[in-house]
XYZ file of C-alpha atoms in Angstrom:
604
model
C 24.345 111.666 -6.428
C 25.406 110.279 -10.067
C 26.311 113.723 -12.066
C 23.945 112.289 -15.023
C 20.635 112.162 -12.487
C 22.166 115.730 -11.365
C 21.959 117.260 -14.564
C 18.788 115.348 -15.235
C 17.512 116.995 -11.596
C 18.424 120.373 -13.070
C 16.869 119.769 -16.413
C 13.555 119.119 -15.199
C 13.769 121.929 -12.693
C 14.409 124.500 -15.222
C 11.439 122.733 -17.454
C 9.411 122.747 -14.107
C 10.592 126.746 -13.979
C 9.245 127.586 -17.682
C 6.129 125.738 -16.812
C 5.685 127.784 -13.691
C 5.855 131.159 -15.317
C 2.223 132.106 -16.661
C 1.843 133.136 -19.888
C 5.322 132.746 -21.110
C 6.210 133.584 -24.700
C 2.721 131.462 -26.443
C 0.732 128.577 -25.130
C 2.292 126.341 -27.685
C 5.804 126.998 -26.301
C 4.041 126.281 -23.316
C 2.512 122.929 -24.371
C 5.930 121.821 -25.381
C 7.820 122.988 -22.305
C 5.179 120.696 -20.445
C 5.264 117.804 -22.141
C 9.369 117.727 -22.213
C 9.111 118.413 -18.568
C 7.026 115.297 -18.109
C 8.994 113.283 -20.478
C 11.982 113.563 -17.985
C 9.739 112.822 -15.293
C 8.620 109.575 -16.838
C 11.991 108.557 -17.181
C 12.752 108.893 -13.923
C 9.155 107.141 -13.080
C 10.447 104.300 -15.325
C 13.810 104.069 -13.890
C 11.995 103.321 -10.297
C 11.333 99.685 -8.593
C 8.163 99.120 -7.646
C 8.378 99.161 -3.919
C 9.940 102.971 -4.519
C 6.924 103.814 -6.453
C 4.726 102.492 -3.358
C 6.384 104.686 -1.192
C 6.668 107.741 -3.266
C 2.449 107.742 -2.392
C 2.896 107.997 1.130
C 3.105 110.994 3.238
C 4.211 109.624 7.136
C 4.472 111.336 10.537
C 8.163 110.690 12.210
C 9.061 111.238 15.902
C 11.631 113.293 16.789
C 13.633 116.602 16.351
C 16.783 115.326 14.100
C 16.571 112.747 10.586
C 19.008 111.009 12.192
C 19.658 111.886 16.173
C 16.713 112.126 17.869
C 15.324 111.260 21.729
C 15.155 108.205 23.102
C 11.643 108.378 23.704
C 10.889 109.176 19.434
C 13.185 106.711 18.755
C 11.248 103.859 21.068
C 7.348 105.813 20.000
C 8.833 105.316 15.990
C 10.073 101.675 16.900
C 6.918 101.193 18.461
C 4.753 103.006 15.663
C 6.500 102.510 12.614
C 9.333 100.239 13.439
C 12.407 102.156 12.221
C 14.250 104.533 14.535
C 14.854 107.885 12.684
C 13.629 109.557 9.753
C 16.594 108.632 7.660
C 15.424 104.753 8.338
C 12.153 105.530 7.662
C 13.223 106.756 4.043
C 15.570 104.122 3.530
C 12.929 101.353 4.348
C 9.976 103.083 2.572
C 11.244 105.368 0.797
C 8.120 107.791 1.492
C 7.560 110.852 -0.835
C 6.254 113.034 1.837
C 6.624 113.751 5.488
C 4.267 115.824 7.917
C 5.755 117.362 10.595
C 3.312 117.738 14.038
C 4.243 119.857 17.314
C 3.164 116.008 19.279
C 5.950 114.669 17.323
C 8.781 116.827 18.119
C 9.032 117.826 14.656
C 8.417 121.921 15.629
C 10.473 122.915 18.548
C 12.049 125.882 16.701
C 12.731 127.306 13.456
C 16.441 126.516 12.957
C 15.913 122.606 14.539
C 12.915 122.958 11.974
C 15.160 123.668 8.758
C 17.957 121.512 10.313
C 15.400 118.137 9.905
C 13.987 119.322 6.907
C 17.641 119.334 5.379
C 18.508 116.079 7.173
C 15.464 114.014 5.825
C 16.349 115.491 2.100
C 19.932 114.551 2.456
C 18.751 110.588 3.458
C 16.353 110.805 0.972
C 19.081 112.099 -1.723
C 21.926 109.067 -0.527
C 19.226 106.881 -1.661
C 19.920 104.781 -4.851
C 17.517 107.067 -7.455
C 16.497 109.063 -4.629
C 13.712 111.804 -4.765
C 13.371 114.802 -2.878
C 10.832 114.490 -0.005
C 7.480 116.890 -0.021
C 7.530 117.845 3.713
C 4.154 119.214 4.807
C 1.968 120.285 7.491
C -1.008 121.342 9.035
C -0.133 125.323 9.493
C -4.062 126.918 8.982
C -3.194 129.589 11.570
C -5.876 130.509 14.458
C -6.926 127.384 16.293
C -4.478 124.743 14.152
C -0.713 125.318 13.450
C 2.111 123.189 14.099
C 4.995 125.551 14.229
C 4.595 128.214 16.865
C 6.414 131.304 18.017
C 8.748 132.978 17.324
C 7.362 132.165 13.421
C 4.673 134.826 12.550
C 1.243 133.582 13.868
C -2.086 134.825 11.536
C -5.558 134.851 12.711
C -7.527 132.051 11.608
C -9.887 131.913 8.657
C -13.227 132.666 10.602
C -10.737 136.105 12.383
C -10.130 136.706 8.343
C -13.473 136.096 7.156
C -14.853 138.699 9.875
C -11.785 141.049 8.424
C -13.181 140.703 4.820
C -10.227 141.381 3.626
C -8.848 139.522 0.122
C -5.795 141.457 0.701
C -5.373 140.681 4.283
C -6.139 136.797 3.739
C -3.626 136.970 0.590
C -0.815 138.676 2.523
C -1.197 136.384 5.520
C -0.755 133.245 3.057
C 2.116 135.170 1.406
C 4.052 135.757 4.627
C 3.230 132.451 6.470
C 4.150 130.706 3.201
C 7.439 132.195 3.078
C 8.134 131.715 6.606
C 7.313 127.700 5.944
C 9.509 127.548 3.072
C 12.335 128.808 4.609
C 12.314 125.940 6.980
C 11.825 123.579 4.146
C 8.247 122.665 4.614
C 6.692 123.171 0.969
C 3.502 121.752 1.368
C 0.674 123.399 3.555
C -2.529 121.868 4.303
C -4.347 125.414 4.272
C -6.635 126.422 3.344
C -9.547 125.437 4.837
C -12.274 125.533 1.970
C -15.228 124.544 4.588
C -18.501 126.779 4.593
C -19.724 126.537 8.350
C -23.249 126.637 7.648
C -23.715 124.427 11.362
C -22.957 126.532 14.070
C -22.901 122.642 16.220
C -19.545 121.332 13.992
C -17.250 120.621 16.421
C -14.372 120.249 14.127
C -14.557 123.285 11.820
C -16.101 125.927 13.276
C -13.824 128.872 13.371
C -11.377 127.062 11.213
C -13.839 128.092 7.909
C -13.972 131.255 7.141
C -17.146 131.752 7.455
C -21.144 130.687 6.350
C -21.503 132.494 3.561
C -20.213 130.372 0.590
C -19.306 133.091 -2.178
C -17.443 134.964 0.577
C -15.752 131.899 1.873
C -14.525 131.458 -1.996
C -13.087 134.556 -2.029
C -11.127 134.087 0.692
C -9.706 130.958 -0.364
C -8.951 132.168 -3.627
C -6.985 135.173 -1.802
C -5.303 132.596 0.646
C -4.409 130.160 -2.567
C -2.660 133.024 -4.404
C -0.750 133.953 -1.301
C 0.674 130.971 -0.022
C 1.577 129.517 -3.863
C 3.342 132.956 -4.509
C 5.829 132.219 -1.733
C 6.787 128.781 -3.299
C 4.479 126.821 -1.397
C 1.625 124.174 -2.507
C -1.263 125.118 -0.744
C -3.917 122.534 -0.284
C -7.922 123.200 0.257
C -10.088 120.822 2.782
C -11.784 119.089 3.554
C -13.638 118.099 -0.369
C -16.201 117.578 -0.976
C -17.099 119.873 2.060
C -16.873 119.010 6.010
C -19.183 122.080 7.079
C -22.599 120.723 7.648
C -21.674 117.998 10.510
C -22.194 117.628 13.868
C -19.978 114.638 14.142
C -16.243 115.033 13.979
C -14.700 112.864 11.544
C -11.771 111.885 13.702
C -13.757 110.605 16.309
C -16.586 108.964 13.768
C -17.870 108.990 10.214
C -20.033 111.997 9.536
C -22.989 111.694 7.353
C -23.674 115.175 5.068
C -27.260 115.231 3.721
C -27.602 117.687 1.670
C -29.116 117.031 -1.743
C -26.753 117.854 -4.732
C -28.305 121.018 -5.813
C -27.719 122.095 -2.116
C -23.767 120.831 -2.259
C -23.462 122.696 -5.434
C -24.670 125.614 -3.861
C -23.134 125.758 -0.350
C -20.097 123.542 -0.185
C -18.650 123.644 -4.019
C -18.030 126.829 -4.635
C -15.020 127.262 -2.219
C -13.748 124.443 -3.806
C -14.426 125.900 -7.373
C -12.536 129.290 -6.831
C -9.491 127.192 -5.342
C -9.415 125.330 -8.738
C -9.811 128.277 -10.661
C -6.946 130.079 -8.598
C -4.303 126.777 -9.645
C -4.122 125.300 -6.739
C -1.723 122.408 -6.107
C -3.379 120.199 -4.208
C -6.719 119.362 -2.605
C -7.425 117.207 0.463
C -10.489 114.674 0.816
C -12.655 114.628 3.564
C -13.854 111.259 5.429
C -17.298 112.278 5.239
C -20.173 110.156 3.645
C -22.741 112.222 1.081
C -25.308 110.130 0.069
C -26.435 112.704 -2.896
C -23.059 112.414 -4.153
C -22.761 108.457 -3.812
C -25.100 106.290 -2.677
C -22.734 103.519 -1.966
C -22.239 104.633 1.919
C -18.311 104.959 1.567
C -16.691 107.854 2.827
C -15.830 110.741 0.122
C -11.677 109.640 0.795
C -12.943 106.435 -0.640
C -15.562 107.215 -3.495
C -14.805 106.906 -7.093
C -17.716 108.719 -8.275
C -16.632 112.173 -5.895
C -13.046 112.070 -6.334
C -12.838 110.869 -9.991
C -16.119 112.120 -11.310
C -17.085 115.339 -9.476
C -13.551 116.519 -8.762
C -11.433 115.446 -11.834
C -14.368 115.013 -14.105
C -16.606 118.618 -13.259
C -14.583 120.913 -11.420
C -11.754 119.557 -13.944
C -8.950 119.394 -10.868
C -6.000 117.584 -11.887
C -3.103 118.272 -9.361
C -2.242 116.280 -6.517
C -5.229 114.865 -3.912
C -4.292 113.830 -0.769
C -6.011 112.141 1.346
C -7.160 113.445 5.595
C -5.094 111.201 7.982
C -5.481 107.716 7.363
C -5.482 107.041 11.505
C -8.953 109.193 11.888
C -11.866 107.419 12.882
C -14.236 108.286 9.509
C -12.140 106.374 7.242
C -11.510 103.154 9.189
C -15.120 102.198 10.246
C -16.127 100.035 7.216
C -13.036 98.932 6.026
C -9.643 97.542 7.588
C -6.340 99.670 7.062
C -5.297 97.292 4.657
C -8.296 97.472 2.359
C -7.863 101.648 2.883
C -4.985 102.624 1.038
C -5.862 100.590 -1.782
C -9.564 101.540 -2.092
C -8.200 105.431 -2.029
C -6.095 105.181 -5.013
C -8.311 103.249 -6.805
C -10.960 106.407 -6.397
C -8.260 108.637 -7.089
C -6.076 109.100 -4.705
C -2.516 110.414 -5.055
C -1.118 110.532 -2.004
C -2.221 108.647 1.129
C -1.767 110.799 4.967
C -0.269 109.421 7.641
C -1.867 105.521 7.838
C -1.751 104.127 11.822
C 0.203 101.121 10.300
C 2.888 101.966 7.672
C 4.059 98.010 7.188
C 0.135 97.543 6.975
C -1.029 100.219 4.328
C 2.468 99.684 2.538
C 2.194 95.862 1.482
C -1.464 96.145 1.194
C -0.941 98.419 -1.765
C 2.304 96.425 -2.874
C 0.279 93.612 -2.936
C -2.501 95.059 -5.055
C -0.343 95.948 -7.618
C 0.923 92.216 -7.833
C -2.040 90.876 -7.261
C -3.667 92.648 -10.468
C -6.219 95.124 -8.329
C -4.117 97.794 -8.937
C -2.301 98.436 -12.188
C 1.504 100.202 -12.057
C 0.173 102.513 -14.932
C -2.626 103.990 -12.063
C 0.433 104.607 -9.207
C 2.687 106.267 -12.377
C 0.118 108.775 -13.257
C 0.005 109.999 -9.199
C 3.436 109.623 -8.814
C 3.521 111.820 -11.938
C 1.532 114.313 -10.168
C 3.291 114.466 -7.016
C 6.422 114.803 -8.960
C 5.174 117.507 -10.681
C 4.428 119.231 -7.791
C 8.049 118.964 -6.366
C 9.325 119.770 -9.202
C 7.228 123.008 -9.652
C 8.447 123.922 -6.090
C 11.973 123.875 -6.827
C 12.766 120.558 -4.794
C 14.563 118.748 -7.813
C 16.318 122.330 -7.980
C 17.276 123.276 -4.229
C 15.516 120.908 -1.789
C 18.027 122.501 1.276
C 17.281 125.682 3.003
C 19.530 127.985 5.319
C 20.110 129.225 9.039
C 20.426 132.609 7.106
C 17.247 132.045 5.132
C 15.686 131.092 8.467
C 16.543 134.126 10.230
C 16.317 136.660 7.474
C 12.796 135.296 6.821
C 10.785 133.720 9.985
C 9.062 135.670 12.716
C 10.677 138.977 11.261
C 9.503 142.628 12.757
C 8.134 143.426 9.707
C 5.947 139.834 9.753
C 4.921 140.641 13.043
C 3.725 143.636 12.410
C 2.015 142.467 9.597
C 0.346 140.290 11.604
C -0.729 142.811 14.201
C -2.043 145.099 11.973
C -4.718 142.175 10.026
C -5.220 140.903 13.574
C -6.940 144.856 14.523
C -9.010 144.606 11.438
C -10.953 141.035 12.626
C -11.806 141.907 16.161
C -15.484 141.765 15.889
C -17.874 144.295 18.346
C -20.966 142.308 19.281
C -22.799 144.608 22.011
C -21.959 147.423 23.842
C -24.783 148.924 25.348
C -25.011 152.800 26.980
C -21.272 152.855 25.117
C -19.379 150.908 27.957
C -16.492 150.025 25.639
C -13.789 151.522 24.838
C -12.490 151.457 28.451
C -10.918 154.242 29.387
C -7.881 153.351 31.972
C -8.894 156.784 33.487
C -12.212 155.856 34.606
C -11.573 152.049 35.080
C -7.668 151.695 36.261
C -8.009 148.701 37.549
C -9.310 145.690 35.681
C -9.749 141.670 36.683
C -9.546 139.324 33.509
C -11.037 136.304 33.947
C -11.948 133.281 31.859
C -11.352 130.117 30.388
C -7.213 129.477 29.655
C -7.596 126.601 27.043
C -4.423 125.148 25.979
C -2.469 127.579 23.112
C -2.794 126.286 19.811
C -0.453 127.147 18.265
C 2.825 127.390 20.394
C 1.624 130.449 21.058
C 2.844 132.127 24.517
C -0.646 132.063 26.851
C -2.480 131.415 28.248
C -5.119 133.705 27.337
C -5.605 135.541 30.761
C -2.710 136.113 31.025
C -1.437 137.440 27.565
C -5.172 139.669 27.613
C -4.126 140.896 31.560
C -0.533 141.630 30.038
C -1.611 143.754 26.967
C -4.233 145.839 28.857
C -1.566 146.634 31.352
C 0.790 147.972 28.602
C -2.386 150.425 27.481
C -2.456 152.270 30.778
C -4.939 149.946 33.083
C -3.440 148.058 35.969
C -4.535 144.673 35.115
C -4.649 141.128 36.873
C -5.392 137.410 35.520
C -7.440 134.922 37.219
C -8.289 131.738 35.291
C -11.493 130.195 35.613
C -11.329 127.470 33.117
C -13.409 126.560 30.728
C -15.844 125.167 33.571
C -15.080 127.189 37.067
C -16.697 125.426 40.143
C -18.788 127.087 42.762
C -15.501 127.831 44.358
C -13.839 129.449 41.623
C -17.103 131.560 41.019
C -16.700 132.842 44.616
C -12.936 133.240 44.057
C -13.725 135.534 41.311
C -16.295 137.300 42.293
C -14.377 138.534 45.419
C -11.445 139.581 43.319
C -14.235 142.045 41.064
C -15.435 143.425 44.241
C -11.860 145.354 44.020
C -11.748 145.650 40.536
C -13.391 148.553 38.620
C -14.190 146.706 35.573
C -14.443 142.842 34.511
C -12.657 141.009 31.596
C -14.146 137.764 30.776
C -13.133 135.489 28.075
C -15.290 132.774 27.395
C -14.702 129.319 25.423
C -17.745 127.802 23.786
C -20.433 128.366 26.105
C -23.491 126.262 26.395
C -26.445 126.409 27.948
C -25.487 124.102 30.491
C -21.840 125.857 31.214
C -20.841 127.040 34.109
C -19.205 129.919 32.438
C -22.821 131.246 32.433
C -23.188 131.068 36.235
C -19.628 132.841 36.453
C -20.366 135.622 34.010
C -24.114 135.853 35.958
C -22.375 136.177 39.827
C -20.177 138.844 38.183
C -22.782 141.231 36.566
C -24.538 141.028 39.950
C -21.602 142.285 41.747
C -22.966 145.735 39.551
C -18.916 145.889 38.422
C -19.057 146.659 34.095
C -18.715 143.036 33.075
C -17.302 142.739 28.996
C -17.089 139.409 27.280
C -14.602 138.603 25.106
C -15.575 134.907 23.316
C -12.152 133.647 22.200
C -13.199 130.863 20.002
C -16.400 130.578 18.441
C -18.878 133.823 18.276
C -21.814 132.128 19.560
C -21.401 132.753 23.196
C -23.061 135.781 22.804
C -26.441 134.063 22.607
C -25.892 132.856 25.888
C -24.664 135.824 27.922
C -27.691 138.013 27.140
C -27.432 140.273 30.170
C -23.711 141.416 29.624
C -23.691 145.097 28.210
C -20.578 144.672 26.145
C -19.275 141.445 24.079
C -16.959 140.938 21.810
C -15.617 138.273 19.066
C -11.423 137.394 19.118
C -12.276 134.084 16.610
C -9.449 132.507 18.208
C -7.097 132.420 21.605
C -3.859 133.281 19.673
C -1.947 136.433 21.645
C -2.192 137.924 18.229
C -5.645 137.840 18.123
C -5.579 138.543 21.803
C -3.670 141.606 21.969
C -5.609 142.935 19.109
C -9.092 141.994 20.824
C -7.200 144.195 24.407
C -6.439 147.484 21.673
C -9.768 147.313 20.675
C -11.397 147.372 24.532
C -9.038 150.086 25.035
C -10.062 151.922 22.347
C -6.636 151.906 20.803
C -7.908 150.030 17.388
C -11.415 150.785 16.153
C -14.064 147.484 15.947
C -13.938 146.882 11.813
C -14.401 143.088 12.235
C -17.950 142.034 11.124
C -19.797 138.310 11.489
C -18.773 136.174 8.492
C -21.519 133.663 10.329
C -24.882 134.440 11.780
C -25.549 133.706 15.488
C -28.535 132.005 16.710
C -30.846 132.687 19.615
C -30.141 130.438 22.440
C -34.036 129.873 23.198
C -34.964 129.670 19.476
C -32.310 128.613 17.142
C -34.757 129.572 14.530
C -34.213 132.897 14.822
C -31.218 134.713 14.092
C -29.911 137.299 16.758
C -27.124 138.871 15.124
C -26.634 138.378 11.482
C -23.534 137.725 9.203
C -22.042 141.425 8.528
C -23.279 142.645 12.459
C -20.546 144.330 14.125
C -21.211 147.715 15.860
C -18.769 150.508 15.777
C -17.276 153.340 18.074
């Protein structure tokens, strides 16, 4: 790097530094700092060919564990995919201003290889003639969806925080997973999730909201905001204008959101509201269609009128939007991937996720530009913003991070901990009739866990079983895991129901039970053994409603082995039941009727 863009780099930084200290000396000072600041950045905007300033709006996924060295197979799935080899080429060719790191790409395998690429796709970005730092993000929500596993501190989810009720748990879980992100160079989280899960049927939210009640689900985000932006990382809220209310998942197909605006202002807004109101640095759009919003049938990723008008124009939002993956279903089903891109910036758009076809979404937008559809005034004021944003999180200043950073920060004793102790304060008691629970390993030694084993999130150890089996054997009981899955034949039933004839108490976890489950028949042929039978639902609370005959049940929000060790200290009566519903749960016969309401949780 020239020495002049150097000490340009540094000037801005330290401008980006005064405007990132609140309430510095008087607002004027303030005003002037920010306008120099963005002087400099307009000169480097200016100094930029238009195929950079393409590329500075797009935010790609890259195979592999190394910029520059990694497998065979990532090199062929990014020749295939992308057709460049590395993540160096990638940069060189697009020159991308973001890139988001998933555990399917190789990206995550551990925290060192983590900071190792991070450094290794700034340095290729930085060789670059006028090179920019790259805004490395990714999807870390904790609970159900992270990308970087253990050993980096795992947090319950939002709906496990939600049942907490805790600001200052949700704030110190942002603060410590946001510093444990940083130090391996990812600066950019897509978290949190701003949702209100009014629909107990979403099958793509669900226990990633924290909960149904909107004003509580504000607070929360607000909490989670402050916490991850206090540890130098841009936190970003989902899915706007609000994904809650669906029963279709937007990957898969484009959702449809009915309700009216007064409703939207009501119950999907004001999570959204508090996020703004808490300086957040970045929002993501949800490809979801709201007719009360905008009639014209496109999805929200795509709409002028919710982007422009309702999120710039009345919540007044003017850091960076990015859009949901380009490659999910919702977005793509009334317009081609070239028409995409294009359509999102011109709604308002300033950075574009992860399109199926780089080459494709690339031109298109290149060609836009020269065609006239797009202006190069509209892509300077996003690239404005997204430079903004790096430059408020130090990348023009330091864009490398360090083994020593790495270990002095991620997956620490004291994180763990942390984590441990917020993880005891969510577990949620449901039922426990005639006082079954706590177990005492006096009067019930010996106890079978059995249950679904769904995949771990998170890179978390698992399965659940297992990791439930484990921790109730390190609080006295003698404990073995059979899995059932998350639909046991007739022959698994049998299997497990012969094992509880030797067992002096039953474990189940169960994984979204419906009415037409076979967990029900399992958790049925177990009670009739007369053996104590508790259920523990690992993901969403509803399973309750359909194991009426069990005497105790419990809520775990999610099958992390945080949550999971927390959910076995609470059976064992080594951690009180504080967690309370943050979402109401339905009858099974009548959804009508509520059975347990938001705030139930019983008590020892």
């Amino acid at each position: 790097m020239h020495t002049s863009r150097r000490t340009l780099l540094a000037a801005t930084a330290g401008a980006a530094a005064a405007v990132a200290v609140g309430g510095a000396p008087a607002r004027a000072q303030d005003d002037e700092a920010a306008k120099h600041h963005d002087r400099r950045l307009r000169t480097l905007i200016s100094r930029m060919t238009l195929e950079e300033k393409v590329g500075q709006l797009f935010v790609m996924r890259v195979y592999g564990h190394s910029a520059t060295a990694p497998d065979q197979a990532d090199i062929d799935a990014n020749l295939k995919e992308i057709g460049v080899r590395t993540a160096a080429e990638l940069i060189a060719k697009y020159r991308v201003g973001g890139v988001i790191y998933f555990g399917w790409a190789h990206n995550t395998r551990d925290p060192h290889q983590i900071a190792d690429l991070s450094n290794g796709i700034q340095r290729a970005a930085l060789e670059q003639p006028r090179g920019l730092p790259v805004l490395i993000s990714t999807d870390q929500e904790h609970g159900a969806v992270a990308r970087v596993g253990t050993p980096a501190t795992l947090f319950p989810g939002a709906m496990a925080l939600g049942a907490g009720g805790s600001r200052a748990d949700a704030r110190t879980a942002g603060r410590i997973g946001g510093a444990e992100l940083r130090a391996m160079g990812i600066r950019q989280d897509y978290a949190p999730v701003a949702d209100v899960n009014v629909n107990p049927a979403n099958p793509v939210i669900g226990v990633r909201s924290f909960g149904s009640d909107p004003k509580a689900v504000a607070r929360m985000v607000a909490a989670q905001v402050t916490g991850y932006q206090s540890a130098g990382v841009a936190a970003t809220s989902k899915h706007f204008p609000g994904h809650g209310d669906t029963e279709t998942d937007s990957h898969y197909g484009f959702p449809v959101i009915e309700h009216t605006e007064a409703q939207w202002d009501e119950l999907d807004a004001p999570p959204f509201r508090a996020a703004v109101a808490a300086g957040i640095d970045s929002i993501m759009t949800a490809h979801i269609m709201v007719p009360a919003l905008d009639p014209s049938g496109d999805p929200a990723t795509l709409s002028p009128a919710i982007l422009t008008g309702i999120l710039r124009g009345r919540l007044g939002y003017d850091g960076v939007v990015v859009t949901d993956s380009l490659g999910m279903e919702g977005v793509r089903t009334k317009y081609g991937d070239d028409r995409v891109p294009v359509l999102a910036l011109k709604a308002g758009v300033d950075q574009l996720l992860n399109p199926p076809k780089l080459d494709v979404a690339w031109n298109a937008v290149l060609q836009a530009v020269r065609g006239g559809e797009l202006t190069e005034a509209r892509l300077d004021e996003s690239i404005l913003r997204v430079l903004r944003l790096k430059a408020k999180l130090g990348l023009f200043d330091d864009p490398y991070v360090t083994r020593r950073g790495v270990d002095r920060t991620v997956g620490t004793p004291a994180h763990l901990r942390a984590a441990d102790r917020i993880a005891e304060r969510t577990t949620t008691l449901l039922v426990n009739s005639a006082g079954l629970l706590p177990l005492s390993h006096r009067t019930h030694p010996k106890v079978l866990v059995v249950g679904a084993d769904p995949a771990s999130p998170s890179g978390t150890t698992g399965p659940p079983t297992t990791v439930l089996a484990t921790a109730l054997t390190g609080l006295g009981f003698t404990a073995t895991a059979l899995s059932t899955g998350t639909a046991p034949s007739a022959a698994t039933v049998a299997k497990a129901v012969a094992a509880a004839q030797e067992a002096d108490a039953v474990l189940v976890a169960t994984y979204n039970v419906t009415a037409s489950s076979t967990q029900r028949t399992l958790v049925a042929q177990l009670l009739a053994t007369g053996r104590p039978v508790v259920a523990l639902a690992v993901r969403n609370p509803y399973d309750v409603a359909q194991l009426p005959d069990v005497r105790a049940a419990l809520a775990s929000y999610s099958w992390t082995d945080v949550e999971l060790r927390a959910a076995a200290r609470v059976i064992a009566g080594a951690a009180d039941p504080v967690g309370r519903l943050p979402v109401p749960v339905q009858r099974a016969d009548d959804p009508a009727q509520v059975l347990y309401p938001v705030g139930h949780g019983l008590a020892y």
